[in-house]
mmCIF file with all atom_site columns, C-alpha atoms in Angstrom:
data_model
loop_
_atom_site.group_PDB
_atom_site.id
_atom_site.type_symbol
_atom_site.label_atom_id
_atom_site.label_alt_id
_atom_site.label_comp_id
_atom_site.label_asym_id
_atom_site.label_entity_id
_atom_site.label_seq_id
_atom_site.pdbx_PDB_ins_code
_atom_site.Cartn_x
_atom_site.Cartn_y
_atom_site.Cartn_z
_atom_site.occupancy
_atom_site.B_iso_or_equiv
_atom_site.pdbx_formal_charge
_atom_site.auth_seq_id
_atom_site.auth_comp_id
_atom_site.auth_asym_id
_atom_site.auth_atom_id
_atom_site.pdbx_PDB_model_num
ATOM 1  C CA . ILE A 1 1  ? 115.694 149.775 -189.059 1.00 67.00 ? 1  ILE A CA 1
ATOM 2  C CA . MET A 1 2  ? 116.415 153.354 -188.019 1.00 68.00 ? 2  MET A CA 1
ATOM 3  C CA . THR A 1 3  ? 117.726 154.239 -191.479 1.00 68.00 ? 3  THR A CA 1
ATOM 4  C CA . ALA A 1 4  ? 114.554 152.904 -193.085 1.00 72.00 ? 4  ALA A CA 1
ATOM 5  C CA . ARG A 1 5  ? 112.334 154.856 -190.705 1.00 73.00 ? 5  ARG A CA 1
ATOM 6  C CA . LEU A 1 6  ? 114.381 158.052 -190.919 1.00 73.00 ? 6  LEU A CA 1
ATOM 7  C CA . SER A 1 7  ? 114.421 157.919 -194.720 1.00 73.00 ? 7  SER A CA 1
ATOM 8  C CA . LYS A 1 8  ? 110.608 158.042 -194.751 1.00 74.00 ? 8  LYS A CA 1
ATOM 9  C CA . ALA A 1 9  ? 110.616 161.344 -192.831 1.00 71.00 ? 9  ALA A CA 1
ATOM 10 C CA . CYS A 1 10 ? 113.808 162.727 -194.387 1.00 72.00 ? 10 CYS A CA 1
ATOM 11 C CA . PRO A 1 11 ? 114.141 161.375 -197.943 1.00 72.00 ? 11 PRO A CA 1
ATOM 12 C CA . LEU A 1 12 ? 117.674 161.061 -199.317 1.00 69.00 ? 12 LEU A CA 1
ATOM 13 C CA . ILE A 1 13 ? 118.797 162.265 -202.701 1.00 71.00 ? 13 ILE A CA 1
ATOM 14 C CA . SER A 1 14 ? 119.679 159.568 -205.225 1.00 69.00 ? 14 SER A CA 1
ATOM 15 C CA . ARG A 1 15 ? 123.426 160.342 -204.980 1.00 64.00 ? 15 ARG A CA 1
ATOM 16 C CA . GLN A 1 16 ? 123.590 159.913 -201.193 1.00 66.00 ? 16 GLN A CA 1
ATOM 17 C CA . ARG A 1 17 ? 126.322 157.443 -200.323 1.00 61.00 ? 17 ARG A CA 1
ATOM 18 C CA . GLY A 1 18 ? 127.083 157.966 -196.637 1.00 61.00 ? 18 GLY A CA 1
ATOM 19 C CA . PHE A 1 19 ? 125.393 155.901 -193.931 1.00 59.00 ? 19 PHE A CA 1
ATOM 20 C CA . ILE A 1 20 ? 123.423 153.723 -196.345 1.00 63.00 ? 20 ILE A CA 1
ATOM 21 C CA . ARG A 1 21 ? 123.948 150.445 -198.138 1.00 66.00 ? 21 ARG A CA 1
ATOM 22 C CA . ALA A 1 22 ? 125.178 151.441 -201.569 1.00 63.00 ? 22 ALA A CA 1
ATOM 23 C CA . ALA A 1 23 ? 127.936 150.731 -204.042 1.00 64.00 ? 23 ALA A CA 1
ATOM 24 C CA . GLY A 1 24 ? 129.913 153.506 -202.409 1.00 62.00 ? 24 GLY A CA 1
ATOM 25 C CA . CYS A 1 25 ? 131.369 156.591 -203.972 1.00 68.00 ? 25 CYS A CA 1
ATOM 26 C CA . SER A 1 26 ? 132.869 154.709 -206.948 1.00 75.00 ? 26 SER A CA 1
ATOM 27 C CA . GLU A 1 27 ? 129.595 155.080 -208.861 1.00 76.00 ? 27 GLU A CA 1
ATOM 28 C CA . ASN A 1 28 ? 129.726 158.848 -208.406 1.00 75.00 ? 28 ASN A CA 1
ATOM 29 C CA . VAL A 1 29 ? 133.385 158.949 -209.516 1.00 81.00 ? 29 VAL A CA 1
ATOM 30 C CA . ILE A 1 30 ? 132.526 157.010 -212.683 1.00 85.00 ? 30 ILE A CA 1
ATOM 31 C CA . LEU A 1 31 ? 129.636 159.391 -213.360 1.00 85.00 ? 31 LEU A CA 1
ATOM 32 C CA . LEU A 1 32 ? 131.933 162.406 -212.923 1.00 87.00 ? 32 LEU A CA 1
ATOM 33 C CA . GLN A 1 33 ? 134.534 160.895 -215.262 1.00 92.00 ? 33 GLN A CA 1
ATOM 34 C CA . SER A 1 34 ? 131.838 160.327 -217.874 1.00 93.00 ? 34 SER A CA 1
ATOM 35 C CA . ILE A 1 35 ? 130.622 163.928 -217.626 1.00 92.00 ? 35 ILE A CA 1
ATOM 36 C CA . ILE A 1 36 ? 134.175 165.265 -217.999 1.00 93.00 ? 36 ILE A CA 1
ATOM 37 C CA . GLN A 1 37 ? 134.909 162.995 -220.980 1.00 96.00 ? 37 GLN A CA 1
ATOM 38 C CA . THR A 1 38 ? 131.683 164.039 -222.718 1.00 95.00 ? 38 THR A CA 1
ATOM 39 C CA . ALA A 1 39 ? 132.448 167.728 -222.190 1.00 94.00 ? 39 ALA A CA 1
ATOM 40 C CA . LYS A 1 40 ? 135.958 167.269 -223.621 1.00 95.00 ? 40 LYS A CA 1
ATOM 41 C CA . ARG A 1 41 ? 134.732 165.237 -226.589 1.00 96.00 ? 41 ARG A CA 1
ATOM 42 C CA . GLU A 1 42 ? 132.047 167.797 -227.443 1.00 96.00 ? 42 GLU A CA 1
ATOM 43 C CA . HIS A 1 43 ? 134.300 170.788 -226.669 1.00 95.00 ? 43 HIS A CA 1
ATOM 44 C CA . ARG A 1 44 ? 131.752 172.064 -224.180 1.00 94.00 ? 44 ARG A CA 1
ATOM 45 C CA . GLU A 1 45 ? 132.345 174.241 -221.163 1.00 93.00 ? 45 GLU A CA 1
ATOM 46 C CA . LEU A 1 46 ? 132.061 172.444 -217.849 1.00 91.00 ? 46 LEU A CA 1
ATOM 47 C CA . ARG A 1 47 ? 131.786 173.866 -214.374 1.00 86.00 ? 47 ARG A CA 1
ATOM 48 C CA . LEU A 1 48 ? 131.906 171.737 -211.253 1.00 80.00 ? 48 LEU A CA 1
ATOM 49 C CA . ALA A 1 49 ? 131.195 172.493 -207.639 1.00 72.00 ? 49 ALA A CA 1
ATOM 50 C CA . PHE A 1 50 ? 132.006 170.256 -204.710 1.00 68.00 ? 50 PHE A CA 1
ATOM 51 C CA . MET A 1 51 ? 130.422 170.584 -201.318 1.00 60.00 ? 51 MET A CA 1
ATOM 52 C CA . ASP A 1 52 ? 132.070 168.879 -198.375 1.00 58.00 ? 52 ASP A CA 1
ATOM 53 C CA . ILE A 1 53 ? 129.674 168.370 -195.515 1.00 52.00 ? 53 ILE A CA 1
ATOM 54 C CA . ALA A 1 54 ? 131.906 165.920 -193.699 1.00 58.00 ? 54 ALA A CA 1
ATOM 55 C CA . LYS A 1 55 ? 131.094 165.665 -190.032 1.00 59.00 ? 55 LYS A CA 1
ATOM 56 C CA . ALA A 1 56 ? 127.940 167.729 -190.512 1.00 58.00 ? 56 ALA A CA 1
ATOM 57 C CA . PHE A 1 57 ? 126.316 166.131 -187.495 1.00 57.00 ? 57 PHE A CA 1
ATOM 58 C CA . ASP A 1 58 ? 129.268 167.166 -185.332 1.00 65.00 ? 58 ASP A CA 1
ATOM 59 C CA . THR A 1 59 ? 128.685 170.816 -186.188 1.00 69.00 ? 59 THR A CA 1
ATOM 60 C CA . LEU A 1 60 ? 124.870 170.951 -186.144 1.00 73.00 ? 60 LEU A CA 1
ATOM 61 C CA . ASN A 1 61 ? 123.114 171.767 -182.930 1.00 80.00 ? 61 ASN A CA 1
ATOM 62 C CA . HIS A 1 62 ? 121.663 168.496 -181.686 1.00 83.00 ? 62 HIS A CA 1
ATOM 63 C CA . GLN A 1 63 ? 118.430 170.167 -180.600 1.00 86.00 ? 63 GLN A CA 1
ATOM 64 C CA . HIS A 1 64 ? 118.022 171.491 -184.159 1.00 85.00 ? 64 HIS A CA 1
ATOM 65 C CA . ILE A 1 65 ? 118.296 167.951 -185.531 1.00 83.00 ? 65 ILE A CA 1
ATOM 66 C CA . LEU A 1 66 ? 115.709 166.660 -183.054 1.00 88.00 ? 66 LEU A CA 1
ATOM 67 C CA . SER A 1 67 ? 113.395 169.585 -183.809 1.00 90.00 ? 67 SER A CA 1
ATOM 68 C CA . GLY A 1 68 ? 113.663 168.861 -187.542 1.00 86.00 ? 68 GLY A CA 1
ATOM 69 C CA . LEU A 1 69 ? 112.737 165.223 -187.001 1.00 86.00 ? 69 LEU A CA 1
ATOM 70 C CA . HIS A 1 70 ? 109.743 166.297 -184.899 1.00 89.00 ? 70 HIS A CA 1
ATOM 71 C CA . GLN A 1 71 ? 108.608 168.801 -187.568 1.00 89.00 ? 71 GLN A CA 1
ATOM 72 C CA . ARG A 1 72 ? 108.750 166.069 -190.216 1.00 85.00 ? 72 ARG A CA 1
ATOM 73 C CA . GLY A 1 73 ? 106.459 163.850 -188.172 1.00 86.00 ? 73 GLY A CA 1
ATOM 74 C CA . MET A 1 74 ? 109.023 161.257 -187.120 1.00 84.00 ? 74 MET A CA 1
ATOM 75 C CA . ASP A 1 75 ? 107.802 158.707 -184.588 1.00 84.00 ? 75 ASP A CA 1
ATOM 76 C CA . PRO A 1 76 ? 108.575 159.942 -181.026 1.00 88.00 ? 76 PRO A CA 1
ATOM 77 C CA . HIS A 1 77 ? 110.275 156.625 -180.230 1.00 86.00 ? 77 HIS A CA 1
ATOM 78 C CA . ILE A 1 78 ? 112.795 157.170 -183.044 1.00 83.00 ? 78 ILE A CA 1
ATOM 79 C CA . ILE A 1 79 ? 113.365 160.772 -181.913 1.00 86.00 ? 79 ILE A CA 1
ATOM 80 C CA . ASP A 1 80 ? 114.092 159.438 -178.422 1.00 88.00 ? 80 ASP A CA 1
ATOM 81 C CA . LEU A 1 81 ? 116.573 156.925 -179.843 1.00 84.00 ? 81 LEU A CA 1
ATOM 82 C CA . VAL A 1 82 ? 118.396 159.661 -181.768 1.00 84.00 ? 82 VAL A CA 1
ATOM 83 C CA . SER A 1 83 ? 118.306 161.924 -178.716 1.00 87.00 ? 83 SER A CA 1
ATOM 84 C CA . ASN A 1 84 ? 119.829 159.214 -176.543 1.00 86.00 ? 84 ASN A CA 1
ATOM 85 C CA . MET A 1 85 ? 122.728 158.832 -178.983 1.00 81.00 ? 85 MET A CA 1
ATOM 86 C CA . TYR A 1 86 ? 123.693 162.448 -178.222 1.00 79.00 ? 86 TYR A CA 1
ATOM 87 C CA . LYS A 1 87 ? 123.563 162.157 -174.418 1.00 82.00 ? 87 LYS A CA 1
ATOM 88 C CA . ASN A 1 88 ? 126.753 161.949 -172.345 1.00 80.00 ? 88 ASN A CA 1
ATOM 89 C CA . ILE A 1 89 ? 129.065 161.788 -175.364 1.00 74.00 ? 89 ILE A CA 1
ATOM 90 C CA . CYS A 1 90 ? 132.746 162.119 -174.499 1.00 72.00 ? 90 CYS A CA 1
ATOM 91 C CA . THR A 1 91 ? 135.906 162.016 -176.565 1.00 69.00 ? 91 THR A CA 1
ATOM 92 C CA . TYR A 1 92 ? 139.220 160.967 -175.055 1.00 70.00 ? 92 TYR A CA 1
ATOM 93 C CA . ILE A 1 93 ? 142.537 161.531 -176.771 1.00 73.00 ? 93 ILE A CA 1
ATOM 94 C CA . THR A 1 94 ? 145.443 159.491 -175.438 1.00 72.00 ? 94 THR A CA 1
#
């Protein structure tokens, strides 16, 4: 439910694969293989760039995330739910 509501305020790009129901990253790998094969077959130059934003929410200021949701007109109840997920978070390593 939260994903559906958040996606209305913060639309995802078509290649988004994290935190949603999707075929996973295999579709993107197949697409990349196809692009590489086409470039080789046609003797065309190919440049690729990869951006790793793993753990982005661990490095973003939580208040910035909440402010962004507010600016995009997200329902205050959803903002409160997201805010509560960030409260009193602890990590224990044993």
